[in-house]
Amino acid sequence: MPEQSHEPEGAIAGTGMGGGMDLATSEAATLEKTPGGPQGTGPAAKPRSLWSDAWRDLRRNPVFVASALVILFLLVISVRPSLITSGNPLQCELARSQEGARAGHPFGFDGQGCDVYTRTVYGARASVTVGVCATLGVALLGSVLGGLAGFFGGAGDAILSRTTDVFFAIPVVLGGLVLLSVVTSNTVWPVVGFMVLLGWPQISRIARGSVITVKQNDYVQAARALGASNSRILLRHIAPNAVAPVIVVATIALGTYIALEATLSYLGVGLKPPSVSWGIDISAASPYIRNAPHALLWPSGALAVTVLAFIMLGDAVRDALDPKLR
């Protein structure tokens, strides 16, 4: 009988191509015990979702970190402006009209003798409130209407498409001048309602297209074949996979709504005194730009930084949630 070779078990693993692959048993065991293996693809690896990959990319993106810190600071001073100022934005001394910076008043005074620093800090509250509330309202209304139209189709989809065409034909600023000129309220809610009224068609179209794309996937068809109800398919299978484009557009639009509020307030149809708003302060300081440019530059700079921060945040979120960029 031919002699049988007795080699250590696991020392050589045949490759099926006439050769051998050296792999020690201890190394193989180590690879099996290591989560994800050498490339994070082993049997113990946890499946990664779009959201986990997006969050990992966002944490490594300096643009996202910088814009998020600016926005966090704006949110904090919007809720508690007294943390960085002890002044009253409505307390003015006409004798200090158009004066420059001095001790305790680093931004100087405006044409009415109001502290520009205090009004700039308190102006963040109105702008952030309008932007956040308008974005939430637009995203909610547009997502529901667009998602339902894209899922069910038919006459409802056709009616929604024609309705959005009508709203897209309305100039935003002109619509604000017409609709808000008859409003006498000094609160932010008429402005928020106007933005939701004219802003939902954009989100609706994005949501509709995203739902139409997602509902054609195999896992949706499998759920339907297994007898899942329409509500379950929408909430469990379609909505989580179709919401990413809506989040991206809504995040970028938030900065646009803040700029729109300032524009309407500047034109006198948005927020009105005694409300404190960057648009109101910019409008009041415009006639004195030669004698007191500081009264115009500080609220304008705060508005520009805020809008830029939200746009940069939206761009970072878009890059993180776009699978084509991976």
Coordinates of C-alpha atoms in Angstrom, one line a residue:
M1 CA 0.0 0.0 0.0
P2 CA 1.3 3.5 -0.7
E3 CA 2.4 5.5 2.2
Q4 CA 0.0 8.2 3.3
S5 CA 1.5 11.5 4.3
H6 CA 0.5 12.9 7.6
E7 CA 0.6 16.7 7.5
P8 CA -0.6 19.0 10.2
E9 CA -4.3 19.6 9.9
G10 CA -5.1 23.0 8.4
A11 CA -1.5 23.6 7.4
I12 CA -2.3 23.5 3.6
A13 CA -5.6 24.2 2.0
G14 CA -6.0 23.1 -1.6
T15 CA -6.9 25.7 -4.1
G16 CA -8.2 23.3 -6.7
M17 CA -5.7 24.6 -9.2
G18 CA -2.8 22.3 -8.6
G19 CA -1.2 24.4 -6.0
G20 CA -1.6 25.1 -2.3
M21 CA -2.4 28.0 0.0
D22 CA -0.7 28.2 3.4
L23 CA -3.2 29.0 6.0
A24 CA -2.6 28.2 9.6
T25 CA -5.6 27.0 11.7
S26 CA -5.0 29.7 14.2
E27 CA -5.1 32.4 11.5
A28 CA -8.3 31.0 10.1
A29 CA -9.9 31.0 13.5
T30 CA -8.8 34.5 14.1
L31 CA -10.4 35.7 10.9
E32 CA -13.6 34.0 11.9
K33 CA -13.7 35.6 15.3
T34 CA -12.8 39.0 14.0
P35 CA -15.9 41.1 13.4
G36 CA -16.1 41.8 9.7
G37 CA -12.9 40.0 8.8
P38 CA -10.0 41.9 7.3
Q39 CA -12.3 44.1 5.2
G40 CA -15.5 44.2 7.4
T41 CA -17.1 41.5 5.3
G42 CA -16.9 38.4 7.5
P43 CA -19.7 36.4 8.9
A44 CA -19.8 38.4 12.1
A45 CA -20.0 41.8 10.3
K46 CA -23.1 43.8 10.8
P47 CA -24.8 45.1 7.6
R48 CA -24.4 48.8 7.1
S49 CA -27.3 51.0 6.0
L50 CA -27.3 54.1 3.9
W51 CA -27.9 56.2 7.1
S52 CA -24.9 54.7 9.0
D53 CA -22.6 55.3 6.0
A54 CA -23.9 58.8 5.7
W55 CA -23.4 59.6 9.3
R56 CA -19.8 58.2 9.1
D57 CA -19.1 60.4 6.1
L58 CA -20.7 63.5 7.7
R59 CA -18.5 63.2 10.9
R60 CA -15.4 63.2 8.7
N61 CA -16.5 66.2 6.6
P62 CA -15.1 69.5 7.9
V63 CA -17.8 71.4 6.0
F64 CA -20.5 69.6 7.9
V65 CA -18.8 70.0 11.2
A66 CA -18.2 73.8 10.8
S67 CA -21.7 74.5 9.5
A68 CA -23.2 72.3 12.3
L69 CA -21.3 74.2 15.0
V70 CA -22.5 77.5 13.6
I71 CA -26.1 76.3 13.4
L72 CA -25.9 74.9 17.0
F73 CA -24.7 78.3 18.2
L74 CA -27.6 80.0 16.4
L75 CA -30.1 77.6 18.0
V76 CA -28.7 78.2 21.4
I77 CA -28.8 82.0 21.2
S78 CA -32.3 81.7 19.7
V79 CA -33.6 79.9 22.7
R80 CA -31.5 81.8 25.3
P81 CA -30.2 85.1 23.9
S82 CA -29.5 86.2 27.5
L83 CA -26.5 83.9 27.5
I84 CA -24.4 86.3 25.5
T85 CA -26.2 89.6 26.0
S86 CA -28.0 91.3 28.9
G87 CA -29.4 94.2 27.0
N88 CA -33.0 94.8 25.9
P89 CA -33.5 95.0 22.1
L90 CA -36.4 97.4 22.5
Q91 CA -34.6 99.8 24.9
C92 CA -33.2 102.7 22.8
E93 CA -31.7 106.1 23.6
L94 CA -32.1 108.6 20.8
A95 CA -29.2 110.6 22.1
R96 CA -26.9 107.8 21.0
S97 CA -28.2 107.6 17.5
Q98 CA -25.7 106.4 14.9
E99 CA -22.9 106.2 17.5
G100 CA -20.0 103.8 16.9
A101 CA -18.7 101.0 19.1
R102 CA -18.0 101.8 22.7
A103 CA -17.5 99.8 25.9
G104 CA -20.3 97.4 26.5
H105 CA -21.7 98.1 23.0
P106 CA -19.3 96.5 20.5
F107 CA -21.5 97.0 17.4
G108 CA -22.5 100.6 18.1
F109 CA -26.0 102.0 17.9
D110 CA -28.5 102.3 15.0
G111 CA -30.6 105.3 13.9
Q112 CA -33.0 105.1 16.8
G113 CA -30.2 104.7 19.4
C114 CA -30.8 100.9 19.9
D115 CA -27.9 98.6 20.7
V116 CA -27.0 96.9 17.4
Y117 CA -25.3 94.0 19.1
T118 CA -28.4 93.2 21.3
R119 CA -30.7 93.5 18.3
T120 CA -28.5 91.3 16.2
V121 CA -28.5 88.6 18.8
Y122 CA -32.2 88.7 19.4
G123 CA -32.9 88.9 15.6
A124 CA -31.6 85.3 15.3
R125 CA -34.7 84.0 17.1
A126 CA -37.2 85.3 14.5
S127 CA -35.1 84.1 11.6
V128 CA -34.4 80.6 12.9
T129 CA -38.0 80.2 14.1
V130 CA -39.4 81.1 10.7
G131 CA -36.9 78.9 8.8
V132 CA -37.3 75.8 11.0
C133 CA -41.1 76.0 11.2
A134 CA -41.5 76.7 7.5
T135 CA -39.2 73.9 6.6
L136 CA -41.0 71.4 8.8
G137 CA -44.4 72.4 7.4
V138 CA -43.2 72.3 3.8
A139 CA -41.5 68.9 4.3
L140 CA -44.5 67.4 6.1
L141 CA -47.2 68.6 3.7
G142 CA -45.2 68.1 0.5
S143 CA -44.0 64.6 1.5
V144 CA -47.5 63.4 2.4
L145 CA -49.1 64.7 -0.8
G146 CA -46.3 63.8 -3.1
G147 CA -45.8 60.4 -1.6
L148 CA -49.4 59.5 -1.8
A149 CA -49.7 60.7 -5.4
G150 CA -46.6 58.8 -6.4
F151 CA -47.7 55.6 -4.7
F152 CA -51.3 55.5 -5.9
G153 CA -51.1 57.4 -9.1
G154 CA -54.2 57.8 -11.2
A155 CA -56.4 61.0 -11.1
G156 CA -55.0 62.2 -7.8
D157 CA -51.5 62.2 -9.2
A158 CA -52.6 64.1 -12.3
I159 CA -54.5 66.7 -10.2
L160 CA -51.5 67.2 -7.9
S161 CA -49.1 67.7 -10.9
R162 CA -51.3 70.4 -12.4
T163 CA -51.8 72.1 -9.0
T164 CA -48.0 72.3 -8.5
D165 CA -47.7 73.8 -11.9
V166 CA -50.0 76.6 -10.9
F167 CA -48.1 77.3 -7.7
F168 CA -44.7 77.3 -9.5
A169 CA -46.1 80.0 -11.8
I170 CA -46.5 82.4 -8.7
P171 CA -43.5 84.6 -8.1
V172 CA -42.6 84.2 -4.4
V173 CA -41.8 87.8 -3.5
L174 CA -44.7 89.2 -5.5
G175 CA -47.0 86.6 -3.8
G176 CA -45.7 87.7 -0.4
L177 CA -46.3 91.4 -1.2
V178 CA -49.9 90.6 -2.2
L179 CA -50.8 88.1 0.5
L180 CA -49.0 89.5 3.5
S181 CA -49.8 93.1 2.9
V182 CA -53.3 92.6 4.4
V183 CA -51.9 90.9 7.5
T184 CA -51.6 93.0 10.6
S185 CA -50.2 90.4 13.0
N186 CA -46.7 90.9 14.4
T187 CA -46.1 87.2 14.9
V188 CA -44.0 84.9 12.7
W189 CA -47.0 82.6 11.9
P190 CA -48.4 84.5 8.9
V191 CA -45.0 84.5 7.3
V192 CA -44.6 80.7 8.1
G193 CA -48.0 80.0 6.6
F194 CA -47.2 81.9 3.4
M195 CA -43.9 80.0 3.0
V196 CA -45.6 76.6 3.5
L197 CA -48.4 77.6 1.0
L198 CA -45.9 78.4 -1.7
G199 CA -43.1 76.0 -0.8
W200 CA -44.8 72.6 -0.6
P201 CA -45.0 72.0 -4.4
Q202 CA -41.2 71.7 -4.7
I203 CA -41.0 69.0 -1.9
S204 CA -44.1 67.4 -3.3
R205 CA -42.4 66.8 -6.7
I206 CA -39.3 65.5 -5.1
A207 CA -41.2 63.1 -2.9
R208 CA -43.4 61.9 -5.7
G209 CA -40.4 61.1 -8.0
S210 CA -38.6 59.3 -5.1
V211 CA -41.6 57.2 -4.2
I212 CA -42.2 56.2 -7.9
T213 CA -38.6 55.1 -8.1
V214 CA -38.6 53.1 -4.8
K215 CA -41.9 51.3 -5.3
Q216 CA -40.5 49.6 -8.4
N217 CA -37.8 47.8 -6.4
D218 CA -38.0 44.0 -5.8
Y219 CA -38.4 44.2 -2.0
V220 CA -41.5 46.3 -2.5
Q221 CA -42.9 43.8 -5.0
A222 CA -42.1 41.0 -2.6
A223 CA -43.9 42.6 0.3
R224 CA -46.9 43.2 -1.9
A225 CA -46.9 39.5 -3.0
L226 CA -46.8 38.4 0.6
G227 CA -50.0 40.3 1.2
A228 CA -48.7 43.4 3.0
S229 CA -51.2 46.3 3.2
N230 CA -50.6 49.6 1.4
S231 CA -50.0 51.4 4.7
R232 CA -47.4 48.9 5.8
I233 CA -45.6 49.1 2.4
L234 CA -45.6 52.9 2.5
L235 CA -44.4 53.2 6.1
R236 CA -42.1 50.2 6.4
H237 CA -40.6 49.8 3.0
I238 CA -41.0 52.9 0.8
A239 CA -40.8 55.9 3.2
P240 CA -37.4 55.0 4.8
N241 CA -35.9 54.6 1.4
A242 CA -37.5 57.6 -0.3
V243 CA -37.0 60.2 2.4
A244 CA -33.4 61.0 1.7
P245 CA -33.9 63.4 -1.3
V246 CA -36.6 65.2 0.7
I247 CA -34.2 65.7 3.7
V248 CA -31.5 67.1 1.4
V249 CA -33.8 69.6 -0.4
A250 CA -35.5 70.6 2.9
T251 CA -32.1 71.3 4.5
I252 CA -31.0 73.5 1.7
A253 CA -34.4 75.2 1.5
L254 CA -34.2 76.2 5.2
G255 CA -31.5 78.8 4.5
T256 CA -33.6 80.0 1.6
Y257 CA -36.6 80.5 3.9
I258 CA -34.5 82.5 6.3
A259 CA -33.4 84.8 3.5
L260 CA -37.0 85.1 2.2
E261 CA -38.2 86.2 5.7
A262 CA -35.5 88.9 5.8
T263 CA -36.5 90.0 2.3
L264 CA -40.2 90.3 3.1
S265 CA -39.4 92.1 6.4
Y266 CA -37.1 94.5 4.5
L267 CA -40.0 95.2 2.1
G268 CA -42.3 95.8 5.1
V269 CA -44.7 92.9 4.6
G270 CA -43.0 90.3 6.7
L271 CA -42.3 90.8 10.4
K272 CA -43.2 94.2 11.6
P273 CA -42.0 96.3 14.6
P274 CA -41.8 95.9 17.5
S275 CA -40.7 92.4 16.4
V276 CA -36.9 92.1 16.2
S277 CA -35.7 90.8 12.9
W278 CA -32.6 91.1 10.8
G279 CA -34.7 92.2 7.8
I280 CA -36.3 95.0 9.8
D281 CA -32.9 96.2 11.1
I282 CA -31.4 96.1 7.6
S283 CA -34.4 98.1 6.3
A284 CA -34.1 100.7 9.1
A285 CA -30.3 101.1 8.6
S286 CA -30.4 101.4 4.8
P287 CA -31.0 105.2 4.8
Y288 CA -28.0 105.7 7.2
I289 CA -25.5 103.6 5.4
R290 CA -23.1 106.6 4.8
N291 CA -23.2 107.9 8.4
A292 CA -23.6 104.6 10.3
P293 CA -22.5 101.6 8.1
H294 CA -22.1 99.4 11.2
A295 CA -25.9 99.4 11.8
L296 CA -26.3 97.8 8.4
L297 CA -23.2 95.5 8.2
W298 CA -23.7 93.6 11.4
P299 CA -27.3 92.3 10.8
S300 CA -26.5 91.7 7.2
G301 CA -23.4 89.7 8.1
A302 CA -25.3 87.6 10.6
L303 CA -28.0 86.9 8.0
A304 CA -25.3 85.9 5.4
V305 CA -23.5 83.6 7.8
T306 CA -26.7 81.9 8.8
V307 CA -27.9 81.3 5.3
L308 CA -24.5 80.1 4.2
A309 CA -24.3 77.7 7.2
F310 CA -27.6 76.0 6.3
I311 CA -26.7 75.8 2.6
M312 CA -23.3 74.2 3.4
L313 CA -25.1 71.8 5.7
G314 CA -27.5 70.8 3.0
D315 CA -24.6 70.3 0.5
A316 CA -22.8 68.1 3.0
V317 CA -25.9 66.0 3.6
R318 CA -26.6 65.7 -0.1
D319 CA -23.1 64.4 -0.7
A320 CA -23.4 61.9 2.1
L321 CA -26.8 60.6 1.0
D322 CA -26.0 60.3 -2.7
P323 CA -25.0 56.7 -3.5
K324 CA -23.6 57.8 -6.9
L325 CA -20.8 59.7 -5.1
R326 CA -19.6 56.6 -3.2

